[in-house]
Short mmCIF file of C-alpha atoms in Angstrom, two decimals:
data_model
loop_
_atom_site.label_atom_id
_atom_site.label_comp_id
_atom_site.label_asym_id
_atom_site.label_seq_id
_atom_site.Cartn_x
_atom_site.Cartn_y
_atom_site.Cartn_z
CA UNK A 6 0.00 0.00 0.00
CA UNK A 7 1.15 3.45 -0.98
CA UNK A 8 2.41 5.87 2.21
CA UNK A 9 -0.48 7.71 2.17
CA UNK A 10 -3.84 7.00 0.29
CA UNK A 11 -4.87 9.50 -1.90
CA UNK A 12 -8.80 10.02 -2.07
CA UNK A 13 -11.72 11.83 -4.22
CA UNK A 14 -14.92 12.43 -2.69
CA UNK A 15 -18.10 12.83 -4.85
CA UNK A 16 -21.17 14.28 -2.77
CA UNK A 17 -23.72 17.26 -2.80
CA UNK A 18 -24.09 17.33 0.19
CA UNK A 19 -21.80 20.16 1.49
CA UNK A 20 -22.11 19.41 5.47
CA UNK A 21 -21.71 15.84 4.84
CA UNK A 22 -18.55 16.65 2.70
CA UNK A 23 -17.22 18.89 5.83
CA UNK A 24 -17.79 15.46 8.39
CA UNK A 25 -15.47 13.74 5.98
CA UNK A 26 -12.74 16.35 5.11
CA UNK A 27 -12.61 16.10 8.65
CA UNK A 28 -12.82 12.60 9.17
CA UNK A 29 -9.88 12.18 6.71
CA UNK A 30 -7.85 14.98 7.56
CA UNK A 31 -6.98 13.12 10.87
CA UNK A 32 -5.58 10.44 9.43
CA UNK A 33 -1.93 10.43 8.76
CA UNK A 34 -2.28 7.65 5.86
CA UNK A 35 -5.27 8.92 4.28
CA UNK A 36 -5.49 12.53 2.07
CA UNK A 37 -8.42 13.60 0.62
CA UNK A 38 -7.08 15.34 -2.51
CA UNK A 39 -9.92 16.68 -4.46
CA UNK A 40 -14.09 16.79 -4.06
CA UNK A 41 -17.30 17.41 -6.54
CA UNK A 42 -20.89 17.91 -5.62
CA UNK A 43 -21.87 15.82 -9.17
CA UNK A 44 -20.59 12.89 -11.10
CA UNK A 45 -20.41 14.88 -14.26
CA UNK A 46 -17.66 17.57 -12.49
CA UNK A 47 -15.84 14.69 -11.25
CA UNK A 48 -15.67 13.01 -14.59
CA UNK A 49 -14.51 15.66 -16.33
CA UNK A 50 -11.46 17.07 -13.76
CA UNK A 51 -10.37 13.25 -13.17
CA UNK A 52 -10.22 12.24 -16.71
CA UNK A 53 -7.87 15.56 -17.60
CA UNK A 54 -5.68 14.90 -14.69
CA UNK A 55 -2.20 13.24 -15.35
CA UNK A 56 -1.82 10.18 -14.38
CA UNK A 57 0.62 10.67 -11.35
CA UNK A 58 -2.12 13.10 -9.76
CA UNK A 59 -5.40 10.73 -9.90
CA UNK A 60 -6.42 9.96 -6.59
CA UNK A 61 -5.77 5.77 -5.49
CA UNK A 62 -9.98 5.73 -4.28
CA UNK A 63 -13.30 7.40 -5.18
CA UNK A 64 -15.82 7.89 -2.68
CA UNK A 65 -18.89 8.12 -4.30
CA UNK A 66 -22.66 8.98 -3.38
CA UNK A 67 -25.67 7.47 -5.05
CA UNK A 68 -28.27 10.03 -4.94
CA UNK A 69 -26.52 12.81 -6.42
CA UNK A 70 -28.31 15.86 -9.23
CA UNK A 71 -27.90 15.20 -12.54
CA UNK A 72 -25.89 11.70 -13.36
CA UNK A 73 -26.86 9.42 -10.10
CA UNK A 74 -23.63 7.60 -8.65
CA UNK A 75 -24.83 4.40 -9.78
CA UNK A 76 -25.01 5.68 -13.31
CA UNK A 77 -21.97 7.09 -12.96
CA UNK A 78 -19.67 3.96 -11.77
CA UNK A 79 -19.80 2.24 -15.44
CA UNK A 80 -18.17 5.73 -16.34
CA UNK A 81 -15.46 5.71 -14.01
CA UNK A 82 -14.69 2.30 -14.21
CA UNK A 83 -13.96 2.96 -17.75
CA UNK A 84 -12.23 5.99 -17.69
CA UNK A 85 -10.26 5.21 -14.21
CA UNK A 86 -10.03 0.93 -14.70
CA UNK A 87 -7.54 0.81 -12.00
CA UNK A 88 -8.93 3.25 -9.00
CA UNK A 89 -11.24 1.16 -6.58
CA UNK A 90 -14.79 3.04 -5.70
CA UNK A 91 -16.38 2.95 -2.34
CA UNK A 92 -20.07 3.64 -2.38
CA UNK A 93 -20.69 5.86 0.40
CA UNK A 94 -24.20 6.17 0.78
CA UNK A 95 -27.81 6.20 2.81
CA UNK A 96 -29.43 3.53 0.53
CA UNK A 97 -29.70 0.33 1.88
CA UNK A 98 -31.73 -0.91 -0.79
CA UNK A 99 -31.38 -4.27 -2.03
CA UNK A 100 -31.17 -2.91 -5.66
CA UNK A 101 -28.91 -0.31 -5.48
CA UNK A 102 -26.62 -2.54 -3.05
CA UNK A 103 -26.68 -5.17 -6.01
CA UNK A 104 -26.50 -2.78 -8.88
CA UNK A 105 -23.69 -1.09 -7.31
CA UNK A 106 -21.68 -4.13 -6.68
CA UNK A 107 -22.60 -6.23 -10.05
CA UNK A 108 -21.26 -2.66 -12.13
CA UNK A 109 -17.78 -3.02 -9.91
CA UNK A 110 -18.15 -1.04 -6.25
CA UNK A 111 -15.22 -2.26 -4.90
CA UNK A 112 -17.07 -1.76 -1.23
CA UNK A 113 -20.59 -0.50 -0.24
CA UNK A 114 -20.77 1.74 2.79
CA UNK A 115 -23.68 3.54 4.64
CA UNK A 116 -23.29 6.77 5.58
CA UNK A 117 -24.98 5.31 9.09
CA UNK A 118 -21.87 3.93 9.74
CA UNK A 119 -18.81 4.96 12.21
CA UNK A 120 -16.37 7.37 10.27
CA UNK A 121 -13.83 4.81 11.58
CA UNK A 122 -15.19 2.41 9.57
CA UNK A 123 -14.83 4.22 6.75
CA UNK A 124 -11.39 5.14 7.08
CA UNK A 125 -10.52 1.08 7.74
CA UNK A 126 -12.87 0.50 4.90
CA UNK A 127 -10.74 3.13 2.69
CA UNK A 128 -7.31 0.71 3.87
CA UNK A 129 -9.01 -3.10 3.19
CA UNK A 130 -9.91 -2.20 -0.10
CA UNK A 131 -6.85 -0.13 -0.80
CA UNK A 132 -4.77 -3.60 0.63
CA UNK A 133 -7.14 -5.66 -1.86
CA UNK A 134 -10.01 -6.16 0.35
CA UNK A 135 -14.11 -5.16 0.46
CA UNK A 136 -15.50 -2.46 2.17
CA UNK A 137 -19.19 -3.73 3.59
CA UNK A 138 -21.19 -2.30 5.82
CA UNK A 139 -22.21 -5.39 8.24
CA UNK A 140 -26.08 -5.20 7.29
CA UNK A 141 -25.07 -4.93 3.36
CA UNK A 142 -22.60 -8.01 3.76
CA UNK A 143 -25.06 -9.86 5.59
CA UNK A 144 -27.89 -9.32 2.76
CA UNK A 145 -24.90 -10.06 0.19
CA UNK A 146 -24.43 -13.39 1.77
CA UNK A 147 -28.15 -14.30 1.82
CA UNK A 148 -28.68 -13.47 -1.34
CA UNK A 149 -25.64 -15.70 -2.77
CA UNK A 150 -27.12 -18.69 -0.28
CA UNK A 151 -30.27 -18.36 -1.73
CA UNK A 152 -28.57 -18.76 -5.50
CA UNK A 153 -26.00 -21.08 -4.84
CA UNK A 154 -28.47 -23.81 -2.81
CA UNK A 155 -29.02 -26.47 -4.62
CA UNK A 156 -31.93 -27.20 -6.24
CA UNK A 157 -34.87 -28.96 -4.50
CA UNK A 158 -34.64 -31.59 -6.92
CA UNK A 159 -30.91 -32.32 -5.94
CA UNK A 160 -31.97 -32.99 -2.15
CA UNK A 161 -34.73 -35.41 -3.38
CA UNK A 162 -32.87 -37.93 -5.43
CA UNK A 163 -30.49 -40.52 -4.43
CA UNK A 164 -27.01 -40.89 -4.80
CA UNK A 165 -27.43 -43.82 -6.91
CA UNK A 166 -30.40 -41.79 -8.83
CA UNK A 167 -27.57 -38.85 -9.46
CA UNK A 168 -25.18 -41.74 -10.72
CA UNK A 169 -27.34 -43.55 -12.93
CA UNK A 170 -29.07 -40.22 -14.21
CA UNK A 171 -24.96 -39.54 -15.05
CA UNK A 172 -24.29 -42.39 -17.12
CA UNK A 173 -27.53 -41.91 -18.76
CA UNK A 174 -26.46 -38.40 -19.74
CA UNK A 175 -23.31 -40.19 -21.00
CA UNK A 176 -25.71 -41.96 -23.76
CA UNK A 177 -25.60 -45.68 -21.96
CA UNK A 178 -29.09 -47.74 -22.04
CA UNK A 179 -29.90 -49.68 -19.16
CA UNK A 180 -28.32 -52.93 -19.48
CA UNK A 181 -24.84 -51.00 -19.49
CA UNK A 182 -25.49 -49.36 -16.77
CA UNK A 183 -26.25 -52.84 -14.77
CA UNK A 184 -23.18 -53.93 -16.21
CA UNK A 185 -21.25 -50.33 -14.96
CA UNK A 186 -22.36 -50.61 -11.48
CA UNK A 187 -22.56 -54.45 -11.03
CA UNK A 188 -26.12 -54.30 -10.43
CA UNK A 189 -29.26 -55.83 -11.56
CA UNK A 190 -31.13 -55.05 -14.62
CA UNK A 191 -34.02 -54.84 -12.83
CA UNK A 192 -32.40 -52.12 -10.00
CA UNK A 193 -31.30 -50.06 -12.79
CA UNK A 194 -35.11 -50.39 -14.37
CA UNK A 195 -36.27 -49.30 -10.83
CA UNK A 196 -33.94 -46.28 -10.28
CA UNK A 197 -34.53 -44.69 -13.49
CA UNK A 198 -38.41 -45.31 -12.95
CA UNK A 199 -38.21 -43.21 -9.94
CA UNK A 200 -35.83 -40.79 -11.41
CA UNK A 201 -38.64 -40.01 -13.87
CA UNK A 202 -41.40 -39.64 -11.48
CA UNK A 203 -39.01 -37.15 -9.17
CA UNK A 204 -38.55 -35.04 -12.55
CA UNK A 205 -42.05 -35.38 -13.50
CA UNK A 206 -40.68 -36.64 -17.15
CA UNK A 207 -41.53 -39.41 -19.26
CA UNK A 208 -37.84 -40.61 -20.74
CA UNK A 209 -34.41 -40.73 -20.74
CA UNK A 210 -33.57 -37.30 -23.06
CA UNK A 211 -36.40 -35.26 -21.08
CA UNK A 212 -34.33 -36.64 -17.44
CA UNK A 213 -31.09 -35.57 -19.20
CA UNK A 214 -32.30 -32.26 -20.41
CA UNK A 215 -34.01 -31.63 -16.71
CA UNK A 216 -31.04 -32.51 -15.41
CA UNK A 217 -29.02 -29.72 -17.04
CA UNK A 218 -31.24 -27.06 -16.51
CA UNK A 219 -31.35 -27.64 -13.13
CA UNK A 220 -27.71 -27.70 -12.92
CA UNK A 221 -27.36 -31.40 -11.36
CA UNK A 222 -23.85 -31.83 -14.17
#
């Protein structure tokens, strides 16, 4: 990490930009170099600066006039790839949390939160962390539960179900199969019957196809 972390702040709201000039100012790692009230003045002065005098982070507000800060991060992520941007804001909305971090936020922040987590927000993601509030991170992890649990359908069948369903997606009939597992025809008959009642088809390519679409391969 650079000696001290140089930092833009984008926000219209002036006493709220006086709490953080503040805030910062008492930091001997952290300088807050430059500030806008809108995404549009920010834009503009970053993009003409040199490259040695571009600040290392962006703090940036959603609800700002003119060009909103969500809006706005596709725009500096492509015209400042390699500065980080901390969303610093009073939104807690599941939307703008997701929108925010799906278009690159490198951290999402409330403005509800301690100024000294803000300023060891500022360092993690500066060191190659994420800055999330605790509320945010917790909704972040629900929602990525909630996506990555597997399907109902995976808790229902059998492990012998999944491996037969397998080597039916592999284009074997049944008597391979027996012949695969050392089984009985008529187990493998019995399986694959009750594969096709737990995915409500009526053959082998409408299992496999199920299968894949529920993301069971």
């Amino acid at each position: 990490m650079k000696q001290t972390i140089r930092i833009t702040l984008v926000e219209d709201n002036r006493d709220y930009r006086d709490i953080i000039t503040l805030t910062l100012g008492a930091e001997s790692d952290i300088e807050l170099i430059n500030q806008f009230g809108t995404a549009e003045a920010a834009l503009r002065e970053l993009k003409a600066l040199p490259e040695g005098e571009t600040p290392d982070l962006i703090l940036l507000d959603l609800r700002l006039p003119g060009m909103s800060g969500l809006e706005a991060l596709p725009h500096f992520r492509e015209a400042l790839p390699k500065i980080p941007i901390i969303v610093l804001t009073q939104s807690d909305h599941e939307t703008d949390v997701l929108a925010a971090i799906s278009q690159g936020a490198a951290g999402y922040l409330l403005k509800s939160s301690t100024l000294e987590k803000l300023t060891e927000g500022i360092r993690t993601v500066m060191s190659g962390g994420a800055a999330l509030d605790a509320s945010i991170a917790g909704f972040i992890l629900k929602t990525l539960q909630s996506r990555l649990a597997p399907p109902e359908i995976n808790q229902i069948l059998t492990p012998r179900e999944l491996e037969i369903l397998s080597l039916l997606s592999d284009g074997l009939v049944k008597k391979e199969i027996a012949n695969q597992l050392k089984i009985s025809f008529a187990t493998v008959d019995s399986h694959i019957r009750h594969i096709y009642e737990k995915l409500d088809v009526q053959n082998a390519p409408s299992a496999v196809r199920k299968a894949f679409h529920l993301g069971l391969f």
